[in-house]
XYZ file of C-alpha atoms in Angstrom:
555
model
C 210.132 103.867 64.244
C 209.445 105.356 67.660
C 206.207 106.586 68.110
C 204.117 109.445 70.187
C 200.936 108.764 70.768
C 198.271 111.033 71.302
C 195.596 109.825 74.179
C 191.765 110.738 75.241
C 189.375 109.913 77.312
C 186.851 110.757 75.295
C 185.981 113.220 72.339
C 186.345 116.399 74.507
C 189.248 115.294 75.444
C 190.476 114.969 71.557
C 188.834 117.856 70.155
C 190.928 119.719 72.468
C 194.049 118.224 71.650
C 193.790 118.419 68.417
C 192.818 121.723 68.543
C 197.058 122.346 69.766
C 198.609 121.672 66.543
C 200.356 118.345 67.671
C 202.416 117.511 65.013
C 203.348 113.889 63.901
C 201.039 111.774 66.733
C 198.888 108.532 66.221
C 195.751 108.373 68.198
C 194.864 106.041 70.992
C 191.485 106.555 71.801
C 189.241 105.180 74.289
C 186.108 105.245 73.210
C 183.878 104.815 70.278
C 183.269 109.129 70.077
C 187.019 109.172 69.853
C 187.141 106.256 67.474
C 184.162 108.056 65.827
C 186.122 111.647 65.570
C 189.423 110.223 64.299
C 187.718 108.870 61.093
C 185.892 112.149 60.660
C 188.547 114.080 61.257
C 191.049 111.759 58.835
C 193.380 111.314 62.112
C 195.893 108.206 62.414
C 194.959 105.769 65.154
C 195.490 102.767 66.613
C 192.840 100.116 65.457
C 192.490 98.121 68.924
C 191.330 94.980 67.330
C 194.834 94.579 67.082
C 196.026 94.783 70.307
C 193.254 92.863 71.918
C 192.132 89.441 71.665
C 190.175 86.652 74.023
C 192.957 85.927 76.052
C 193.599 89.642 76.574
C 189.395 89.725 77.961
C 190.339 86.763 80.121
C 193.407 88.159 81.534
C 192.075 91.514 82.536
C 188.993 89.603 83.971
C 190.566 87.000 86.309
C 193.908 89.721 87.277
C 191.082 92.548 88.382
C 189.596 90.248 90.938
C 192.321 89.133 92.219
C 193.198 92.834 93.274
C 189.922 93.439 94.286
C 190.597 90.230 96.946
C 193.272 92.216 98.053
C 191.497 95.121 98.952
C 190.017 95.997 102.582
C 186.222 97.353 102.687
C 185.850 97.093 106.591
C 184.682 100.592 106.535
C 181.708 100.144 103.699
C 178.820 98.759 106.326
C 175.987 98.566 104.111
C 176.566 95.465 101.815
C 174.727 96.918 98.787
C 176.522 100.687 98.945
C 179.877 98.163 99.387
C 178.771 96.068 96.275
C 178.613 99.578 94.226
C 181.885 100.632 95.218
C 183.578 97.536 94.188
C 181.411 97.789 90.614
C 183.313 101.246 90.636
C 186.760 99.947 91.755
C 186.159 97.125 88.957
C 185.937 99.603 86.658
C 188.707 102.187 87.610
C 190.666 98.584 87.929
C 190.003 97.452 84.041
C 190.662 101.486 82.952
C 194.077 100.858 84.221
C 194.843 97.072 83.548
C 194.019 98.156 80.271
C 196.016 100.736 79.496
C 198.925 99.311 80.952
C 198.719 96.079 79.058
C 197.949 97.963 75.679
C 200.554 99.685 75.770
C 203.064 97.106 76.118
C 202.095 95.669 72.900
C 201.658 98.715 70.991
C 205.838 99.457 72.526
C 206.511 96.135 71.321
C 205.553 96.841 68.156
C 206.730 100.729 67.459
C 208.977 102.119 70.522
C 206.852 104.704 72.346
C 208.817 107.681 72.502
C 206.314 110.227 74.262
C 203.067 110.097 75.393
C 200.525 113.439 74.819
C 197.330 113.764 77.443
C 195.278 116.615 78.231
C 196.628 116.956 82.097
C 192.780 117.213 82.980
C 191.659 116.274 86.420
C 188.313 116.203 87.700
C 185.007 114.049 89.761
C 182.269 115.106 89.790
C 180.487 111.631 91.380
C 181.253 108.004 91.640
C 180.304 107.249 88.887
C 179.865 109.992 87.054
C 180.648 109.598 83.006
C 182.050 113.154 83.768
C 185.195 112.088 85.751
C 188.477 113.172 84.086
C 191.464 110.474 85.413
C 193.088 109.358 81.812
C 196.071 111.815 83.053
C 196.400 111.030 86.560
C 196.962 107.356 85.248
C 199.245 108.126 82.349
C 201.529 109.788 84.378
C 201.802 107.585 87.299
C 202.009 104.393 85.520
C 204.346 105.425 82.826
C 207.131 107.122 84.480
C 209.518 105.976 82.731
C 208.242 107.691 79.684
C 208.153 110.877 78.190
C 204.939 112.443 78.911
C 203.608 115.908 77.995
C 200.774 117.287 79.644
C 198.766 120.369 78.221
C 197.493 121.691 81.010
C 198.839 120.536 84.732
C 195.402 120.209 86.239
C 196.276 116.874 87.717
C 199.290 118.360 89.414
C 197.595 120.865 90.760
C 193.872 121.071 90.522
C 192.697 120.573 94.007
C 189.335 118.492 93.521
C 186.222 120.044 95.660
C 183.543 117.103 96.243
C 181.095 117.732 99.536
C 181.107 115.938 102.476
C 177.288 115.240 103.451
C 174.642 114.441 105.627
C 170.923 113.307 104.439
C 167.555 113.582 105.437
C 163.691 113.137 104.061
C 161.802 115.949 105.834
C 158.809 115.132 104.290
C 156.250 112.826 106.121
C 153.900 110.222 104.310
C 149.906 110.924 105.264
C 148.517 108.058 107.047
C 145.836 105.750 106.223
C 146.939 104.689 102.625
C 148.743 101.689 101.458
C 152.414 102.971 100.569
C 154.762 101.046 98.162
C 158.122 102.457 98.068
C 159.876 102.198 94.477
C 163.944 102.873 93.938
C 162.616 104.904 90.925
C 160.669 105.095 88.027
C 161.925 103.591 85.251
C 162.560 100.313 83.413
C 159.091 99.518 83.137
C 157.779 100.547 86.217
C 155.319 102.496 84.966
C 153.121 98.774 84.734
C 153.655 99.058 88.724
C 151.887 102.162 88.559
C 149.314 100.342 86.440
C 149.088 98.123 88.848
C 148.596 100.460 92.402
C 145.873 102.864 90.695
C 143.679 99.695 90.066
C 144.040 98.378 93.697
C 144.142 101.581 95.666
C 147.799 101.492 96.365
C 149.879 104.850 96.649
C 153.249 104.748 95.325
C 156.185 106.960 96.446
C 160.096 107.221 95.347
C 163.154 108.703 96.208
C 164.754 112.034 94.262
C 168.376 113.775 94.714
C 166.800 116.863 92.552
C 163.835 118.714 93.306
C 161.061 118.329 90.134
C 158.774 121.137 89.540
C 155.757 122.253 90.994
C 153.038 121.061 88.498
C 155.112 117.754 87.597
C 154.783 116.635 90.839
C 151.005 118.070 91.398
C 150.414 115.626 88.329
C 152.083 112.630 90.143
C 150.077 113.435 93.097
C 147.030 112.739 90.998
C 147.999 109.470 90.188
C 148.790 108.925 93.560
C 152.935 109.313 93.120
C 154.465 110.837 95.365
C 158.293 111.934 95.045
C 160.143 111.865 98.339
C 163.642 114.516 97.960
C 165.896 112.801 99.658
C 167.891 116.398 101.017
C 171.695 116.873 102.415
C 173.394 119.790 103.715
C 176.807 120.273 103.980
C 178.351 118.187 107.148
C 182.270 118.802 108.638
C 183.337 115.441 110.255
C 186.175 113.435 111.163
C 184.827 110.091 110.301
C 187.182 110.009 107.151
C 189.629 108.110 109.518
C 190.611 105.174 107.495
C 193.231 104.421 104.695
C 192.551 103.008 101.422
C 195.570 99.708 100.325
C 198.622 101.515 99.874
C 200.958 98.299 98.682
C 198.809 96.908 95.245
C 201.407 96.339 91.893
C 200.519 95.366 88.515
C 203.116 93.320 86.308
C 205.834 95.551 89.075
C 203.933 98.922 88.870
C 202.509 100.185 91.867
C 198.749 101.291 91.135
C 197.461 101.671 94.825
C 197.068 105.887 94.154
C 195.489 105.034 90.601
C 192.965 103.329 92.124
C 191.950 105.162 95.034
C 192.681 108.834 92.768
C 191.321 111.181 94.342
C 191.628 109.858 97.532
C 190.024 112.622 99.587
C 186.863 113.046 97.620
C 186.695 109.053 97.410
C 186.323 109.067 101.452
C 183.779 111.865 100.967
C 181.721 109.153 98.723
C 181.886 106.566 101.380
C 181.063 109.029 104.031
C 177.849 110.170 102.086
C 176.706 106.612 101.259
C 176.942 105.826 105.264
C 174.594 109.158 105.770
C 172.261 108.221 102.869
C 172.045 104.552 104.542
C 170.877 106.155 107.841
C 168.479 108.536 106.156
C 166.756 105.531 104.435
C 166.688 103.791 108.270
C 165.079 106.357 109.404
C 161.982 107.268 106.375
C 161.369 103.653 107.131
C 161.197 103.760 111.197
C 159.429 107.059 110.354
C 156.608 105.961 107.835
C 154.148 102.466 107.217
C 154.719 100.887 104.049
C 153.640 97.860 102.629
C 156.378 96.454 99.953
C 159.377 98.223 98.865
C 160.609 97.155 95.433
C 164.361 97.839 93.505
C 165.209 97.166 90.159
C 168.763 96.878 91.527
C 170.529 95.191 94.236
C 173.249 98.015 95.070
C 173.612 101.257 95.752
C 170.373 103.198 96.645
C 168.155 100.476 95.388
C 169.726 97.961 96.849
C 170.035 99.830 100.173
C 166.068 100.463 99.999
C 165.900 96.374 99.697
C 168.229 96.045 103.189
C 166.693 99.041 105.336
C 163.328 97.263 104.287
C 164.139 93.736 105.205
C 165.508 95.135 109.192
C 162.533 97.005 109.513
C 159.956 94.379 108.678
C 158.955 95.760 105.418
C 158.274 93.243 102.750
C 161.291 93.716 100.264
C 161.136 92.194 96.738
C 163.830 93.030 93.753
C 163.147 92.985 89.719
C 165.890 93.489 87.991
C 166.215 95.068 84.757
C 168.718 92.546 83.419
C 169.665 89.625 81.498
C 171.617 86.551 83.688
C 172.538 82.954 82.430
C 174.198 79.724 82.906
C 177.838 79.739 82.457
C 180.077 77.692 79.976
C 182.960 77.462 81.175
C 184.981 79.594 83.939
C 185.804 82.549 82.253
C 182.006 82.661 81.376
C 180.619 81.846 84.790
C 183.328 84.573 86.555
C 181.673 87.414 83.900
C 178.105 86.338 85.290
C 178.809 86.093 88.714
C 180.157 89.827 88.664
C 177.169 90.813 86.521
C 174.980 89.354 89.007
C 176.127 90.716 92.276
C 174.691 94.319 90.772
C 171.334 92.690 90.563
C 170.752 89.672 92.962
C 170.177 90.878 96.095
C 171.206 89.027 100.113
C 169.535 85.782 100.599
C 167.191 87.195 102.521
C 165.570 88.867 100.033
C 163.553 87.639 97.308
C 163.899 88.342 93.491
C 161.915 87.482 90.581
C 163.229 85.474 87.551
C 161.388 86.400 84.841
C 162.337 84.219 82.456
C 163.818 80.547 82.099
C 167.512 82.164 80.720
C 167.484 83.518 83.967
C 166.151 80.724 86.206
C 168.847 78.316 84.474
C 171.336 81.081 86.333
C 169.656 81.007 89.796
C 169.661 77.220 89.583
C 172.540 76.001 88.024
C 174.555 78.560 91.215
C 172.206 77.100 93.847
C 170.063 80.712 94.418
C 167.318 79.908 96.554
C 166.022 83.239 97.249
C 164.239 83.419 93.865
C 160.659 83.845 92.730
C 159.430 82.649 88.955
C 157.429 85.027 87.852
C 157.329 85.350 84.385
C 157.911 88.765 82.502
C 157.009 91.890 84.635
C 159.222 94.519 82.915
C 160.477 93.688 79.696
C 159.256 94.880 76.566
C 156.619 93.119 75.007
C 155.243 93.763 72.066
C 153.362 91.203 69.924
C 151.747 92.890 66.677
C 154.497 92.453 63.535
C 154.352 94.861 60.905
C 157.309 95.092 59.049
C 160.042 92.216 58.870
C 163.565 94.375 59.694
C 166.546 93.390 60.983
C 167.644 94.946 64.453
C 171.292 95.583 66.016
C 171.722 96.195 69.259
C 174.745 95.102 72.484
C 175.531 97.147 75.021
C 178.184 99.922 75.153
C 180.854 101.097 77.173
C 183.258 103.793 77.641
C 186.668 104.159 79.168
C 185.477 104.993 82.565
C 182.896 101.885 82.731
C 184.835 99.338 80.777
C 183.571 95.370 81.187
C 185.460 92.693 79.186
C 184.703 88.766 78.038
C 180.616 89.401 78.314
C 180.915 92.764 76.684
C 181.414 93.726 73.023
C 184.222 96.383 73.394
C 183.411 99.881 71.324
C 186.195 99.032 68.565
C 184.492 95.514 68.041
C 181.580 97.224 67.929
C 182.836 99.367 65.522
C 184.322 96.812 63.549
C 180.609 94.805 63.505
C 179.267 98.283 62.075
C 181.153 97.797 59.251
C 180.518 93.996 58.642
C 177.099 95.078 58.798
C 176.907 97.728 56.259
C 178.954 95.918 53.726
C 176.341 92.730 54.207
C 173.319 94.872 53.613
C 172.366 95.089 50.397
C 172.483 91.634 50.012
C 169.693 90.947 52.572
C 166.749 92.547 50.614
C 166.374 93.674 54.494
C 166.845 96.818 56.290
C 169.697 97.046 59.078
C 168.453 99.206 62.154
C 171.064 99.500 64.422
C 170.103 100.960 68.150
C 173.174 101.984 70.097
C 173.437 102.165 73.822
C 171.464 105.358 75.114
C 175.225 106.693 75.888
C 176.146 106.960 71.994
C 172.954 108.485 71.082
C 174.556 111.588 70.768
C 176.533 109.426 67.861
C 173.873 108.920 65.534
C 174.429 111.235 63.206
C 177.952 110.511 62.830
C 177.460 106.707 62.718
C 174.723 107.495 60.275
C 177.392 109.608 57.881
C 180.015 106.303 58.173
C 177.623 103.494 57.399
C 174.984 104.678 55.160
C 173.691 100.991 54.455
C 172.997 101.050 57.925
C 169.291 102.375 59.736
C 170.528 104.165 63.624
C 167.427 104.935 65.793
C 166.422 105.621 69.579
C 163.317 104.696 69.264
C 161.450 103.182 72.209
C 161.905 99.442 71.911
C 157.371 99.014 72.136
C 157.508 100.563 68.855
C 160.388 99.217 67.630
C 160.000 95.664 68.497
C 156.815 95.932 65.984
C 159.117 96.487 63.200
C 161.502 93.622 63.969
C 161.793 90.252 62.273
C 165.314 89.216 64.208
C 167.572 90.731 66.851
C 171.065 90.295 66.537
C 173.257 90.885 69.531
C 175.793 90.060 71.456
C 174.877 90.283 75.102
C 172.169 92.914 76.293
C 168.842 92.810 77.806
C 167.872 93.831 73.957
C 167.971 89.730 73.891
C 165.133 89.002 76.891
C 162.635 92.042 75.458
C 163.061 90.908 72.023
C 162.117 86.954 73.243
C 159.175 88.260 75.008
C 158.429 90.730 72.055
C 158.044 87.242 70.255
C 161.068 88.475 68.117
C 163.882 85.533 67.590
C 167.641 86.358 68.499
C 170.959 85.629 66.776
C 173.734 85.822 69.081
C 175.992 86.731 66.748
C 179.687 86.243 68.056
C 182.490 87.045 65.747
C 185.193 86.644 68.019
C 184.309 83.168 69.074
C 184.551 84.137 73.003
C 181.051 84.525 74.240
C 177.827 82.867 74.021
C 175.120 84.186 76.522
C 172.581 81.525 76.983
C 171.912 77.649 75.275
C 171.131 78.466 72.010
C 170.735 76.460 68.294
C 173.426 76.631 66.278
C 172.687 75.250 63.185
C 171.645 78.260 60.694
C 169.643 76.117 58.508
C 167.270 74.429 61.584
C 164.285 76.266 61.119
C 161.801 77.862 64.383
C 164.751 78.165 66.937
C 164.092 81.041 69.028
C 168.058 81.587 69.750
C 170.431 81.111 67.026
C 174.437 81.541 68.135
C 176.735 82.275 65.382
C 180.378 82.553 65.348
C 180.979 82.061 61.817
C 180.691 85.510 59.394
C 179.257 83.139 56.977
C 176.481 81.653 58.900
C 174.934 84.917 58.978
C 173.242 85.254 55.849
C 172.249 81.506 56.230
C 170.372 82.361 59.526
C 168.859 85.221 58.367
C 166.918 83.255 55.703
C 166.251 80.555 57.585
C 164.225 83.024 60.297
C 162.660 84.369 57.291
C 161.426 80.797 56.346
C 160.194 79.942 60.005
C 156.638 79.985 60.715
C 156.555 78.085 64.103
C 158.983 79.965 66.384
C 159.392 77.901 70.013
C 159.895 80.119 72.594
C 158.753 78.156 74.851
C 162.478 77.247 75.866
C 163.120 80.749 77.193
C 159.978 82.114 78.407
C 157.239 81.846 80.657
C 153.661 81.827 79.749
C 151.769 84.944 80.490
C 151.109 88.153 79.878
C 153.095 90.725 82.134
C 149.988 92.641 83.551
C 148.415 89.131 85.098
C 152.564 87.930 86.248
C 152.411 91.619 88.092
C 149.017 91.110 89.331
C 149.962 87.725 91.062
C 153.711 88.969 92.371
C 152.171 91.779 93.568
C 148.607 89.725 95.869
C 150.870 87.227 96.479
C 153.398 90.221 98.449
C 150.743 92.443 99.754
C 148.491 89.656 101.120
């Protein structure tokens, strides 16, 4: 029976569809809000599970680098603002790979006979979650279907982003020992620790001007935010083209990727400016170490301008790497790790033995083992629950093979809930910070089922076992002295060496790909009173691992 499908974005997107009386649609959605609304709202949709399986991860994987080979970056000069465009391209990539191949099989299976979007348009930033491009796509790579558009923003909305220039115009006072941070979070604040015991000053970069007595408070403690300024700037050094000639199975997808091409230039103008502006703080001002929990973008860029202007540069990443498997496995971890491993010049700290397996087994020399600096870590017990937690993500930031997608995730929920009560355990699920705003409705669908965004040194203290699939959830929980069940239903991804045996009591790592293990484990974790981590982490506590990194730098 042919078939018109309804598609959003996300659950703005819906609500306003929805809101136009279709009549006689099914529902494609696109992420887990949508997902979320349709079984709120008693709408037919397509259950993705269906349409997706490993081979369908694999293929997306391996045919999105192979157009990102294709594609010229001459004009990105700075290798860590080039290494976040390509994350973006990646993603804009798998948003359209994606669609295109899931719709083939749905057509396969029920004739599409019209296609319903919103028409919206919009960018707000490169990577902003805000970005409306569902449309654009649908109508360029399906022309040979009917599609009906709502509105006609992306016919004729012309897109306003600003062209930039940047600039610090604040001066650092002389005399004290400055370490420059790309920020202030993922457990930074134990760098903070760290500089108000040994009479170190600590300053950081900010797009948005914080209040008055905020930052008279910082000052205090010896912080000092550095607003990193731009005015408006008219130039003509938007003078290059972006690949006009990429296809996909026979469908061009050049103006897909680069949409909208104008305000894309704009981006790669204003990374060059921001670049220069971080040259010249550092020509401007002494520092002694400047430190990034990420190798691209701003972070990363602090990491380079450091390194050319003899500033001692060190990165710790916020992130979990590992060995690979096999190569679908190693490609995943190689593109995970080019966000967070920074030139060869540069050093990084492995702070744990998952991750210095990684750095080895790919021949990384620039590497420092130091042990856990900014994990959690939390080592009192007082209750013995059960905690869920992968990462999430949405249409616009899509990964795949490494990567739980939000309809497995979905599907997991409800494996979850219907276990429960057979545990004699509770189930606290934490979603990804971007579907807190789900709670409530993920609390309404699986009432067996505990969701909280509580901060993980609280939580941790409540937690018996961690089950995930891939997430830095896995390295806090290790060094929380909290075991981890890598709990794999789809039999396509295992993150690091792990037991797998159920019954083999005081593993540290369990990997499951068997429902039925899963109760098994459970009790057999329950049973363990010698846990080995020993396997996975260093010894040491994270305050005396800082306090060495940190002489061993500054000395």
């Amino acid at each position: 029976m042919p078939q018109k499908i309804l598609i959003a974005q996300d659950v703005k997107e819906l609500k306003f569809l929805y809101g136009k009386n279709i009549k006689n649609f099914k529902c494609l959605p696109l992420d887990l809000k949508t997902q979320l609304y349709c079984v709120d709202k008693g709408i037919d949709y397509f259950n993705l599970l269906k349409f997706s399986n490993n081979e369908f991860h694999s293929k997306v994987q391996f045919d999105t680098e192979k157009i990102i080979e294709q594609i010229d970056l001459q004009y990105l000069k700075s290798k860590s603002f080039r290494e976040e465009f390509i994350g973006w391209l990646r993603a804009r990539i798998y948003s359209i790979i994606f669609l295109i191949l899931i719709l083939e099989k749905i057509n396969l299976e029920n004739k599409i006979e019209e296609i319903v979007v919103t028409g919206w348009d919009d960018f707000s930033d490169i990577m902003s979650q805000y970005n409306y491009f569902l449309s654009y796509l649908v109508n360029n790579l399906f022309k040979n279907t009917k599609i009906t558009n709502i509105t006609n923003d992306f016919k004729n909305k012309n897109i306003h982003f600003d062209q930039r220039t940047y600039f610090f115009n604040e001066s650092l006072k002389k005399g004290r020992n400055f370490i420059l941070l790309s920020g202030l979070g993922y457990n930074f604040k134990r760098i903070f620790n760290w500089t108000i015991k040994n009479n170190y000053s600590i300053v950081y970069p900010i797009k948005e001007k914080i209040n008055f007595f905020k930052k008279k408070f910082y000052m205090l403690l010896k912080i000092y935010p550095m607003q990193l300024k731009s005015k408006l700037e008219n130039s003509n050094e938007l003078n290059f083209s972006f690949n006009q000639n990429i296809s996909y199975n026979e469908i061009p997808i050049s103006n897909c990727i680069f949409h909208p091409e104008l305000p894309l230039k704009k981006v790669i103008f204003n990374y060059k400016k921001q670049s220069e502006a971080i040259d010249t703080f550092f020509k401007k001002n002494k520092l002694k170490l400047a430190i990034s929990s990420t190798a691209r973008g701003i972070g990363g860029c602090i990491l380079e301008r450091a390194q050319e202007n003899n500033v001692k540069a060190l990165c710790i990443p916020h992130g979990t790497l590992s060995s690979g498997f096999d190569e679908k496995d190693k490609l995943y971890k190689k593109i995970i790790s080019r966000a967070i491993i920074p030139d060869s010049n540069i050093k990084f700290v492995s702070q744990s033995k998952i991750c210095e397996n990684f750095v080895k087994s790919n021949k990384i020399s620039n590497f420092l083992k130091s042990g856990n600096l900014i994990f959690t870590e939390t080592k009192k017990k007082t209750e013995s629950n059960i905690l869920y937690a992968v990462t999430q993500k949405d249409f616009h930031n899509m990964q795949f093979h490494g990567v739980e997608t939000f309809y497995e995730f979905f599907d997991n929920l409800n494996y979850l809930n219907s276990i429960c009560p057979q545990t004699n355990k509770k189930f606290i699920v934490k979603p990804h910070p971007q579907e807190f705003d789900s709670i409530n409705y993920l609390q309404n669908k699986f009432k067996n089922l505990i969701f909280t965004k509580e901060k993980n040194d609280t939580l941790f203290k409540k937690i018996m076992v961690t089950i995930s699939f891939s997430s830095t959830i896995i390295e806090d929980s290790l060094h929380s002295g909290v075991p981890v069940i890598l709990f794999d239903r789809w039999n396509r991804y295992q993150h690091c060496n792990a037991e797998k045996n159920p019954s083999k009591k005081n593993a540290a790592v369990y990997y499951l790909n068997q429902e039925n293990n899963l109760m098994q484990c459970i009790k057999t974790i329950s049973n363990s009173d010698q846990i080995n981590f020993e396997e996975y982490v260093f010894d040491g506590k994270s305050n005396n691992n800082l306090d060495k990194v940190m002489k061993s730098f500054l000395n």
